[in-house]
Amino acid sequence: MPLQSNSSAISKARFEAFSDGVFAIVITLLVLELRVHPTLSAPNLHKELLAQLPRLGAYVLTFLPVGVFWVAHHLMVGSAERVDRVLLWVNLFFLMWVSLLPFSAGVLGGYPNSREAVALYGCNMTLVEVFLLWVWGHITRHLLDKNIGRGFIQTGFRRIQTGLLLYSAGALLAFFAPTWVALALFWLVPISYVFLQAVSDASPNAPHLK
Amino acid sequence: MPLQSNSSAISKARFEAFSDGVFAIVITLLVLELRVHPTLSAPNLHKELLAQLPRLGAYVLTFLPVGVFWVAHHLMVGSAERVDRVLLWVNLFFLMWVSLLPFSAGVLGGYPNSREAVALYGCNMTLVEVFLLWVWGHITRHLLDKNIGRGFIQTGFRRIQTGLLLYSAGALLAFFAPTWVALALFWLVPISYVFLQAVSDASPNAPHLK
Amino acid sequence: MPLQSNSSAISKARFEAFSDGVFAIVITLLVLELRVHPTLSAPNLHKELLAQLPRLGAYVLTFLPVGVFWVAHHLMVGSAERVDRVLLWVNLFFLMWVSLLPFSAGVLGGYPNSREAVALYGCNMTLVEVFLLWVWGHITRHLLDKNIGRGFIQTGFRRIQTGLLLYSAGALLAFFAPTWVALALFWLVPISYVFLQAVSDASPNAPHLK
Amino acid sequence: MPLQSNSSAISKARFEAFSDGVFAIVITLLVLELRVHPTLSAPNLHKELLAQLPRLGAYVLTFLPVGVFWVAHHLMVGSAERVDRVLLWVNLFFLMWVSLLPFSAGVLGGYPNSREAVALYGCNMTLVEVFLLWVWGHITRHLLDKNIGRGFIQTGFRRIQTGLLLYSAGALLAFFAPTWVALALFWLVPISYVFLQAVSDASPNAPHLK
C-alpha cells in the first residue's frame, strides 16, 4: 500500500512551515519582556527607561542566537531527504525549549545579577543546543541526503558543540564565579557566530552550517 | 459555471496554512503563563522560580499534546481530497478550543491543586478532542482520498478516542478523587503517544496517525 | 521595461500569506483577554472563573466572525486577477481594524453592561466591515477575474452589508436601548453565517462568499 | 561539490517566509499596548477609553509604516537574485529593530508628551530605516537581478532616505523643540507614503518601491 504509507508521512514542507512559525513568534515575543509600567509618572520615565537597559541587553542576547538557530535548523532540515517520526518528536522537544526562551530571557533581563537567573538562562540555552545536536545527529545518521559532504556535517556539529559548551559553562559558573563571567560566555555565542563566519567566508567554497 | 464554483472553493493549501499558523501561535503563547513578577526583590527570586514549577509542568503537559494535535491535524487533512464548508466550520470550532488552551493551562499552572482548575483543563482538552473527532469523522465519511486504507482510518479514531477518554475521565474525577489522579490521567496522554509510537514503530509499514 | 514593472508588483501569494498571518495571530491573541489574577487565593478560583464568563462570551463572539472574515478575505482575493497598490493600502487599513479587535473584545468582555464598551465593539466591527466592503468593491470594479459570476459578486456584497448593518445598528443602539439589545445584534452575525449557509448549502451550485 | 554548496544555501522562499512571519506578528502585537485595567469600575470606563486615545494614535502611527516596511522589504528581496550570508545577518538586525517597535510605540502611547518617549520612538524607527537602507544597499550592489531598472533602485533609496530623515530629525528635535513638532514629523511618514503614491500612480509605468 504505497499510497497509504505516503499519506501517513509528514511532508517536509509543513514540518518546516510549523518550525518557522514557532521561531518567528518566539523571536517576536521577546519584546514583551520590555515593558514600562503604565501608571508611572512622566518625570520618572527617564529613570525607568534606563532601568530597562538590562532587559534590552537580554533581548539582543537572545534575539541573535534564535535567528542563528533558525538558520541552522533550516540548513539541517534542508539536508535531510525526508522527515521521520523520531525527528518529529525530537524537533517538538527542541521547539519546546526554544519557546521557553522568552521566559528565561525575561528573568535574566529582570535580574541580571542573580545567580539563579543566569543559571536558568544557561540551562535553557543548553537544552536548546542539546536537542539541536540530537536533531542533527539523527538527520546525519538516518535521513541525510547522499550529496551532503563530510565537511558540512562536521561544521554543523562543531558549531552546535561550541554553543553547547559556552552555555553550559555559563550555567555552571553562575554559582562559582561572578555573574559577569557567565554573561560574557553567553555574549561570546552571537559574537563568535559573526566572527567565525567572517573568517570562514574568507575561504571560498568552505561548507557553512550556522 | 465551473470556474465560478471553483473560485468559491477553499484551497486546501490556505486552509492548512491558517491552521498551522494558529497551532504555532498557540504553542508559543503558552510561555506567557510563566512570568516572574517584575517588582520582586532579587533574594526572593529562588523561591519565585521554584513556585513557577507547576506552571512549567502545565507548559510541558500542554505543549506536547498541541504538537501531537498539529501532526494529527496535518495527517487528517492530508488524507482529504478537498475541503468543504462543513469541514471549514468544524475546524474553526476546533481551533477555537485549541486557542483557549493557553488560558486553561495558565489556570492549571497557577492552581494545580484546585478541583476547578483541573476540571477546566480536562473540559477544554475534551472539547478539543471532540472536535478533532468530528473533523476526522467528517473527512472519512465525505472527503476521503480513495487510496487511504482502513487501518489508517481506524488508528486515527482509536488515538483520538484514547485522548478523549483520558481527558474527560480526568475532568470528571477532579470532583470525586484527589486531583493528582486526574493530573496523572492528563500526563498519560503525551506519555501514551510516545509509548504507543515506540511499539507501533517496531512493526514496519504499520499505519500511523498520531 | 516589462521585467522592471514585474519586479515592482506585489505577488498575490505573499499578499495572502501576510494577511493570513495577521488573521491567525489576531484570532489567537483573543485568548490573552481571559486571565485569572495570579495572586488570587485558591478558594476564590470558582468565583473568579465564573466572573470570566463574559470574557469567554466575548472570545466566542469575536473568534467566529474573525474566522469568517478570513474565509471571506480568502475567497475575495482568490477571485482577483492580481493585486494593485490601492488594494494593498485598503487591505492594510482593513487589517489595522482587524488587529484592534482583541482590544475591543477585551473591553467588552470586561464591561459587558457598559454602553461605551458595547459601542466601541460595534464601531470596531463596523470599521472592519466597511474596509472589507471597500476591498470587495475595489476588486470587483478593477481586478476581477473574468470568470467570476454576478451571483458570487452579489452574495459577497449582501453578506458584508448584513454584518455592517447589524454591527453599526448595535453600536448606535448601545446608547438608546438596553445593552443586551446591541449584544443580541452582535450575536446574530455569527449565527446568521451558520444559518444562511445551512440554507444556501441546500441549493446545490449556489455561489457562496462567506 | 555543487550539491553541497547548494544545500548550505538559504532558500529565498524560507527567508521571505520567516521575515513575513515576523512582520505579521509585530504588527499584531502592537494592539497589546492598548489595555484597559481589568479592575477598573464601570462608570470610569468612559474616561479610561479617552485616556487610551494617545495609545490608539501610537498604534496607527506605527501600524502603517510597518505595513509599508513589509511591502518595501518584499519588493527589495523580490528584486534580489539570491540571498547570501551578509543579507541574512543584516536582515536579522533589521528584524530585531522592527520587533522592538511594539515597546517603543507602547512607551510613546503611554507618554506622548515626554521628550524621552519621543526620542526613543524616533531612534527605534531610525535604526529600522538604517538597516533597511543597508539591506537595499547590499542587494543593489551584490545580489541584484539584472532586469531591475535604475529608476526602481533610486526610488527605493529615495523613499528610505525620506523616512530616515524624518525619523532622525524627530528624534533630535525631541530635545530642542516642543514634542508636537517631532510627532508631526513622524506622522509625515505614513502620510507621505500615501501622498507620494497618489502622485506617482498618476504617471503610468513609473517605477515604485514603497
Short mmCIF file of N, CA, C and O in Angstrom, two decimals, chain B residues 1 3-4 7-11 14-15 17-18 21-22 25-26 29 32-33 35 55 85-86 88-89 92-93 95-97 99-103 107 111 114 116-117 120, chain C residues 16 20 23-25 27-28 31-32 34-38 40 42 45-46 49 56 59-60 63-64 67-68 70-71 74-75 147-149 152 193-194 197 201 207-208 210:
data_model
loop_
_atom_site.label_atom_id
_atom_site.label_comp_id
_atom_site.label_asym_id
_atom_site.label_seq_id
_atom_site.Cartn_x
_atom_site.Cartn_y
_atom_site.Cartn_z
N MET B 1 -21.34 26.77 -14.63
CA MET B 1 -20.30 27.75 -14.31
C MET B 1 -19.18 27.10 -13.52
O MET B 1 -19.05 27.32 -12.31
N LEU B 3 -15.94 27.56 -13.42
CA LEU B 3 -14.89 28.42 -12.84
C LEU B 3 -15.41 29.19 -11.65
O LEU B 3 -14.67 29.50 -10.72
N GLN B 4 -16.70 29.52 -11.73
CA GLN B 4 -17.26 30.25 -10.59
C GLN B 4 -17.25 29.41 -9.33
O GLN B 4 -16.79 29.85 -8.28
N SER B 7 -13.84 29.13 -7.97
CA SER B 7 -13.32 30.30 -7.26
C SER B 7 -13.93 30.41 -5.87
O SER B 7 -13.37 31.06 -5.00
N SER B 8 -15.09 29.80 -5.64
CA SER B 8 -15.69 29.89 -4.31
C SER B 8 -15.21 28.74 -3.42
O SER B 8 -15.65 28.62 -2.29
N ALA B 9 -14.33 27.91 -3.93
CA ALA B 9 -13.81 26.81 -3.13
C ALA B 9 -12.67 27.29 -2.24
O ALA B 9 -11.95 28.22 -2.59
N ILE B 10 -12.54 26.68 -1.09
CA ILE B 10 -11.43 26.98 -0.19
C ILE B 10 -10.26 26.11 -0.62
O ILE B 10 -10.39 24.89 -0.71
N SER B 11 -9.12 26.71 -0.89
CA SER B 11 -7.98 25.89 -1.27
C SER B 11 -7.45 25.18 -0.03
O SER B 11 -7.38 25.75 1.05
N ARG B 14 -4.37 26.94 1.68
CA ARG B 14 -4.55 28.06 2.61
C ARG B 14 -5.26 27.63 3.88
O ARG B 14 -5.03 28.18 4.95
N PHE B 15 -6.14 26.62 3.77
CA PHE B 15 -6.78 26.04 4.94
C PHE B 15 -5.72 25.50 5.89
O PHE B 15 -5.75 25.73 7.10
N ALA B 17 -2.48 26.33 5.88
CA ALA B 17 -1.59 27.40 6.33
C ALA B 17 -2.21 28.15 7.51
O ALA B 17 -1.52 28.48 8.49
N PHE B 18 -3.52 28.42 7.44
CA PHE B 18 -4.19 29.12 8.52
C PHE B 18 -4.17 28.27 9.79
O PHE B 18 -3.83 28.76 10.87
N GLY B 21 -0.74 28.16 11.29
CA GLY B 21 -0.42 29.42 11.97
C GLY B 21 -1.02 29.44 13.36
O GLY B 21 -0.33 29.79 14.33
N VAL B 22 -2.28 29.05 13.48
CA VAL B 22 -2.93 29.05 14.79
C VAL B 22 -2.20 28.10 15.74
O VAL B 22 -1.91 28.44 16.89
N ILE B 25 1.12 29.58 16.91
CA ILE B 25 0.98 30.71 17.84
C ILE B 25 0.51 30.22 19.20
O ILE B 25 1.03 30.63 20.24
N VAL B 26 -0.48 29.32 19.22
CA VAL B 26 -0.97 28.80 20.49
C VAL B 26 0.16 28.17 21.28
O VAL B 26 0.34 28.43 22.47
N LEU B 29 2.34 30.85 22.69
CA LEU B 29 1.74 31.71 23.71
C LEU B 29 1.74 31.05 25.09
O LEU B 29 1.62 31.72 26.11
N LEU B 32 3.75 32.52 27.92
CA LEU B 32 3.37 33.77 28.59
C LEU B 32 2.78 33.52 29.97
O LEU B 32 2.66 34.45 30.76
N GLU B 33 2.37 32.27 30.24
CA GLU B 33 1.82 31.98 31.58
C GLU B 33 2.93 31.87 32.62
O GLU B 33 2.67 31.91 33.81
N ARG B 35 5.76 33.65 34.32
CA ARG B 35 6.13 35.05 34.40
C ARG B 35 6.51 35.40 35.83
O ARG B 35 5.72 35.19 36.75
N ARG B 55 3.72 25.72 36.93
CA ARG B 55 3.43 26.36 35.65
C ARG B 55 4.29 25.75 34.54
O ARG B 55 3.83 25.57 33.41
N ARG B 85 -17.38 23.23 3.14
CA ARG B 85 -17.82 24.21 4.12
C ARG B 85 -17.99 23.65 5.52
O ARG B 85 -17.68 24.31 6.51
N VAL B 86 -18.52 22.43 5.60
CA VAL B 86 -18.73 21.84 6.92
C VAL B 86 -17.38 21.68 7.62
O VAL B 86 -17.21 22.04 8.79
N LEU B 88 -14.78 23.36 7.13
CA LEU B 88 -14.31 24.70 7.47
C LEU B 88 -14.86 25.14 8.82
O LEU B 88 -14.11 25.67 9.67
N TRP B 89 -16.14 24.93 9.04
CA TRP B 89 -16.77 25.37 10.28
C TRP B 89 -16.34 24.51 11.46
O TRP B 89 -16.03 25.01 12.54
N LEU B 92 -13.00 25.45 12.42
CA LEU B 92 -12.94 26.75 13.11
C LEU B 92 -13.27 26.57 14.59
O LEU B 92 -12.60 27.15 15.46
N PHE B 93 -14.29 25.75 14.89
CA PHE B 93 -14.61 25.48 16.30
C PHE B 93 -13.47 24.71 16.97
O PHE B 93 -13.12 24.99 18.12
N LEU B 95 -10.31 24.89 16.23
CA LEU B 95 -9.23 25.85 16.52
C LEU B 95 -9.60 26.78 17.67
O LEU B 95 -8.73 27.23 18.42
N MET B 96 -10.91 27.07 17.82
CA MET B 96 -11.34 27.95 18.90
C MET B 96 -11.02 27.32 20.25
O MET B 96 -10.57 28.00 21.18
N TRP B 97 -11.23 26.01 20.39
CA TRP B 97 -10.92 25.36 21.66
C TRP B 97 -9.42 25.19 21.83
O TRP B 97 -8.91 25.27 22.95
N SER B 99 -7.23 27.30 20.75
CA SER B 99 -6.74 28.64 21.11
C SER B 99 -7.04 28.99 22.56
O SER B 99 -6.42 29.91 23.12
N LEU B 100 -8.00 28.30 23.16
CA LEU B 100 -8.34 28.57 24.56
C LEU B 100 -7.35 27.90 25.52
O LEU B 100 -7.30 28.23 26.71
N LEU B 101 -6.57 26.96 25.00
CA LEU B 101 -5.68 26.17 25.88
C LEU B 101 -4.70 27.02 26.69
O LEU B 101 -4.45 26.70 27.85
N PRO B 102 -4.08 28.09 26.14
CA PRO B 102 -3.19 28.88 26.99
C PRO B 102 -3.87 29.38 28.26
O PRO B 102 -3.25 29.45 29.32
N PHE B 103 -5.16 29.72 28.17
CA PHE B 103 -5.89 30.16 29.36
C PHE B 103 -6.04 29.00 30.35
O PHE B 103 -5.66 29.12 31.52
N VAL B 107 -4.42 28.61 34.12
CA VAL B 107 -5.17 28.42 35.37
C VAL B 107 -4.67 27.16 36.08
O VAL B 107 -4.45 27.17 37.30
N TYR B 111 -2.99 27.00 39.77
CA TYR B 111 -3.75 26.34 40.84
C TYR B 111 -3.78 24.84 40.61
O TYR B 111 -4.84 24.26 40.37
N SER B 114 -6.33 22.79 42.60
CA SER B 114 -7.73 23.20 42.64
C SER B 114 -8.56 22.28 41.75
O SER B 114 -8.22 22.04 40.59
N GLU B 116 -11.42 22.91 40.48
CA GLU B 116 -11.99 23.68 39.37
C GLU B 116 -10.98 23.81 38.24
O GLU B 116 -11.34 23.68 37.07
N ALA B 117 -9.71 24.09 38.59
CA ALA B 117 -8.69 24.27 37.56
C ALA B 117 -8.48 22.98 36.78
O ALA B 117 -8.37 22.97 35.55
N LEU B 120 -11.51 22.39 34.57
CA LEU B 120 -11.49 23.31 33.43
C LEU B 120 -10.54 22.81 32.35
O LEU B 120 -10.87 22.76 31.16
N GLU C 16 -1.35 37.29 0.30
CA GLU C 16 -2.22 36.38 1.03
C GLU C 16 -1.54 35.85 2.28
O GLU C 16 -2.16 35.74 3.34
N ASP C 20 -3.01 36.22 5.92
CA ASP C 20 -3.29 35.01 6.70
C ASP C 20 -2.59 35.04 8.04
O ASP C 20 -3.17 34.67 9.07
N PHE C 23 -4.42 37.37 10.40
CA PHE C 23 -5.66 36.74 10.87
C PHE C 23 -5.37 35.69 11.95
O PHE C 23 -6.01 35.66 13.00
N ALA C 24 -4.39 34.81 11.67
CA ALA C 24 -4.09 33.71 12.60
C ALA C 24 -3.63 34.27 13.94
O ALA C 24 -3.98 33.74 15.00
N ILE C 25 -2.86 35.36 13.92
CA ILE C 25 -2.34 35.91 15.18
C ILE C 25 -3.44 36.62 15.95
O ILE C 25 -3.59 36.45 17.15
N ILE C 27 -6.65 36.09 15.89
CA ILE C 27 -7.61 35.12 16.42
C ILE C 27 -7.03 34.42 17.65
O ILE C 27 -7.76 34.02 18.55
N THR C 28 -5.71 34.29 17.70
CA THR C 28 -5.08 33.60 18.81
C THR C 28 -4.82 34.54 19.98
O THR C 28 -4.80 34.13 21.14
N VAL C 31 -7.33 35.13 23.22
CA VAL C 31 -7.34 34.38 24.48
C VAL C 31 -6.62 35.14 25.59
O VAL C 31 -6.89 34.91 26.78
N LEU C 32 -5.74 36.06 25.22
CA LEU C 32 -4.98 36.78 26.25
C LEU C 32 -5.88 37.65 27.12
O LEU C 32 -5.47 38.11 28.18
N LEU C 34 -8.56 36.59 28.47
CA LEU C 34 -9.03 35.72 29.56
C LEU C 34 -7.83 35.46 30.48
O LEU C 34 -6.87 34.81 30.07
N ARG C 35 -7.90 35.91 31.69
CA ARG C 35 -6.71 35.79 32.52
C ARG C 35 -7.13 35.84 33.99
O ARG C 35 -7.76 36.79 34.42
N VAL C 36 -6.78 34.80 34.72
CA VAL C 36 -7.06 34.79 36.15
C VAL C 36 -5.90 35.48 36.86
O VAL C 36 -4.74 35.21 36.57
N HIS C 37 -6.22 36.36 37.79
CA HIS C 37 -5.18 37.10 38.50
C HIS C 37 -4.28 36.13 39.27
O HIS C 37 -4.75 35.30 40.02
N PRO C 38 -2.94 36.21 39.04
CA PRO C 38 -2.05 35.19 39.59
C PRO C 38 -1.97 35.15 41.11
O PRO C 38 -1.59 34.15 41.68
N LEU C 40 -4.45 35.42 43.21
CA LEU C 40 -5.73 35.03 43.78
C LEU C 40 -5.54 33.82 44.70
O LEU C 40 -4.77 32.92 44.40
N ALA C 42 -6.70 30.22 46.26
CA ALA C 42 -7.36 29.09 45.59
C ALA C 42 -8.86 29.00 45.86
O ALA C 42 -9.63 28.69 44.95
N LEU C 45 -11.11 30.71 43.40
CA LEU C 45 -10.95 30.44 41.97
C LEU C 45 -12.29 30.20 41.30
O LEU C 45 -12.53 30.66 40.18
N HIS C 46 -13.19 29.48 42.01
CA HIS C 46 -14.50 29.18 41.45
C HIS C 46 -15.22 30.47 41.03
O HIS C 46 -15.70 30.60 39.90
N LEU C 49 -13.50 32.21 38.07
CA LEU C 49 -13.77 31.57 36.77
C LEU C 49 -15.17 31.96 36.28
O LEU C 49 -15.36 32.23 35.09
N LEU C 56 -15.30 34.97 28.20
CA LEU C 56 -15.39 33.81 27.32
C LEU C 56 -16.43 34.07 26.23
O LEU C 56 -16.23 33.72 25.06
N TYR C 59 -14.95 36.25 23.71
CA TYR C 59 -13.98 35.46 22.95
C TYR C 59 -14.68 34.73 21.81
O TYR C 59 -14.27 34.83 20.64
N VAL C 60 -15.78 34.02 22.13
CA VAL C 60 -16.51 33.27 21.09
C VAL C 60 -17.14 34.24 20.09
O VAL C 60 -17.08 34.03 18.87
N PHE C 63 -14.17 35.40 17.94
CA PHE C 63 -13.42 34.35 17.24
C PHE C 63 -14.14 33.93 15.96
O PHE C 63 -13.51 33.84 14.89
N LEU C 64 -15.45 33.69 16.06
CA LEU C 64 -16.17 33.16 14.90
C LEU C 64 -16.19 34.16 13.74
O LEU C 64 -15.85 33.79 12.61
N GLY C 67 -12.85 34.31 12.01
CA GLY C 67 -12.70 33.15 11.15
C GLY C 67 -13.46 33.34 9.84
O GLY C 67 -12.97 33.01 8.76
N VAL C 68 -14.66 33.91 9.94
CA VAL C 68 -15.46 34.15 8.75
C VAL C 68 -14.81 35.22 7.87
O VAL C 68 -14.78 35.09 6.64
N TRP C 70 -11.72 35.76 7.63
CA TRP C 70 -10.59 35.12 6.96
C TRP C 70 -11.06 34.37 5.71
O TRP C 70 -10.46 34.51 4.64
N VAL C 71 -12.13 33.59 5.85
CA VAL C 71 -12.65 32.85 4.69
C VAL C 71 -13.09 33.82 3.60
O VAL C 71 -12.76 33.65 2.41
N HIS C 74 -10.19 35.41 1.90
CA HIS C 74 -9.56 34.40 1.07
C HIS C 74 -10.29 34.25 -0.27
O HIS C 74 -9.68 34.26 -1.34
N LEU C 75 -11.63 34.16 -0.20
CA LEU C 75 -12.41 33.99 -1.44
C LEU C 75 -12.34 35.25 -2.30
O LEU C 75 -12.25 35.17 -3.53
N ASN C 147 -13.90 35.20 -15.05
CA ASN C 147 -14.77 34.03 -14.95
C ASN C 147 -15.67 34.05 -13.72
O ASN C 147 -16.43 33.11 -13.51
N ILE C 148 -15.54 35.09 -12.89
CA ILE C 148 -16.37 35.15 -11.68
C ILE C 148 -17.77 35.60 -12.07
O ILE C 148 -17.94 36.61 -12.76
N GLY C 149 -18.78 34.88 -11.59
CA GLY C 149 -20.17 35.19 -11.95
C GLY C 149 -20.76 36.32 -11.13
O GLY C 149 -20.25 36.65 -10.06
N PHE C 152 -21.93 35.40 -7.48
CA PHE C 152 -20.87 35.35 -6.49
C PHE C 152 -20.57 36.75 -5.96
O PHE C 152 -20.42 36.97 -4.74
N TYR C 193 -24.41 33.61 9.89
CA TYR C 193 -23.48 32.96 8.95
C TYR C 193 -23.75 31.47 8.91
O TYR C 193 -23.84 30.86 7.85
N VAL C 194 -23.89 30.86 10.10
CA VAL C 194 -24.14 29.42 10.14
C VAL C 194 -25.48 29.11 9.50
O VAL C 194 -25.62 28.21 8.66
N GLN C 197 -25.77 29.73 5.68
CA GLN C 197 -25.05 28.71 4.93
C GLN C 197 -25.83 27.42 4.89
O GLN C 197 -25.85 26.74 3.87
N ASP C 201 -26.58 26.06 1.42
CA ASP C 201 -25.99 24.77 1.08
C ASP C 201 -27.04 23.80 0.57
O ASP C 201 -26.73 22.84 -0.12
N PRO C 207 -23.76 30.10 -5.54
CA PRO C 207 -22.48 30.76 -5.26
C PRO C 207 -22.42 31.23 -3.80
O PRO C 207 -23.37 31.81 -3.31
N HIS C 208 -21.34 30.95 -3.14
CA HIS C 208 -21.16 31.36 -1.75
C HIS C 208 -20.00 32.33 -1.64
O HIS C 208 -19.04 32.21 -2.36
N LYS C 210 -19.29 34.07 1.89
CA LYS C 210 -18.86 33.96 3.28
C LYS C 210 -19.35 32.66 3.84
O LYS C 210 -20.50 32.31 3.64
#
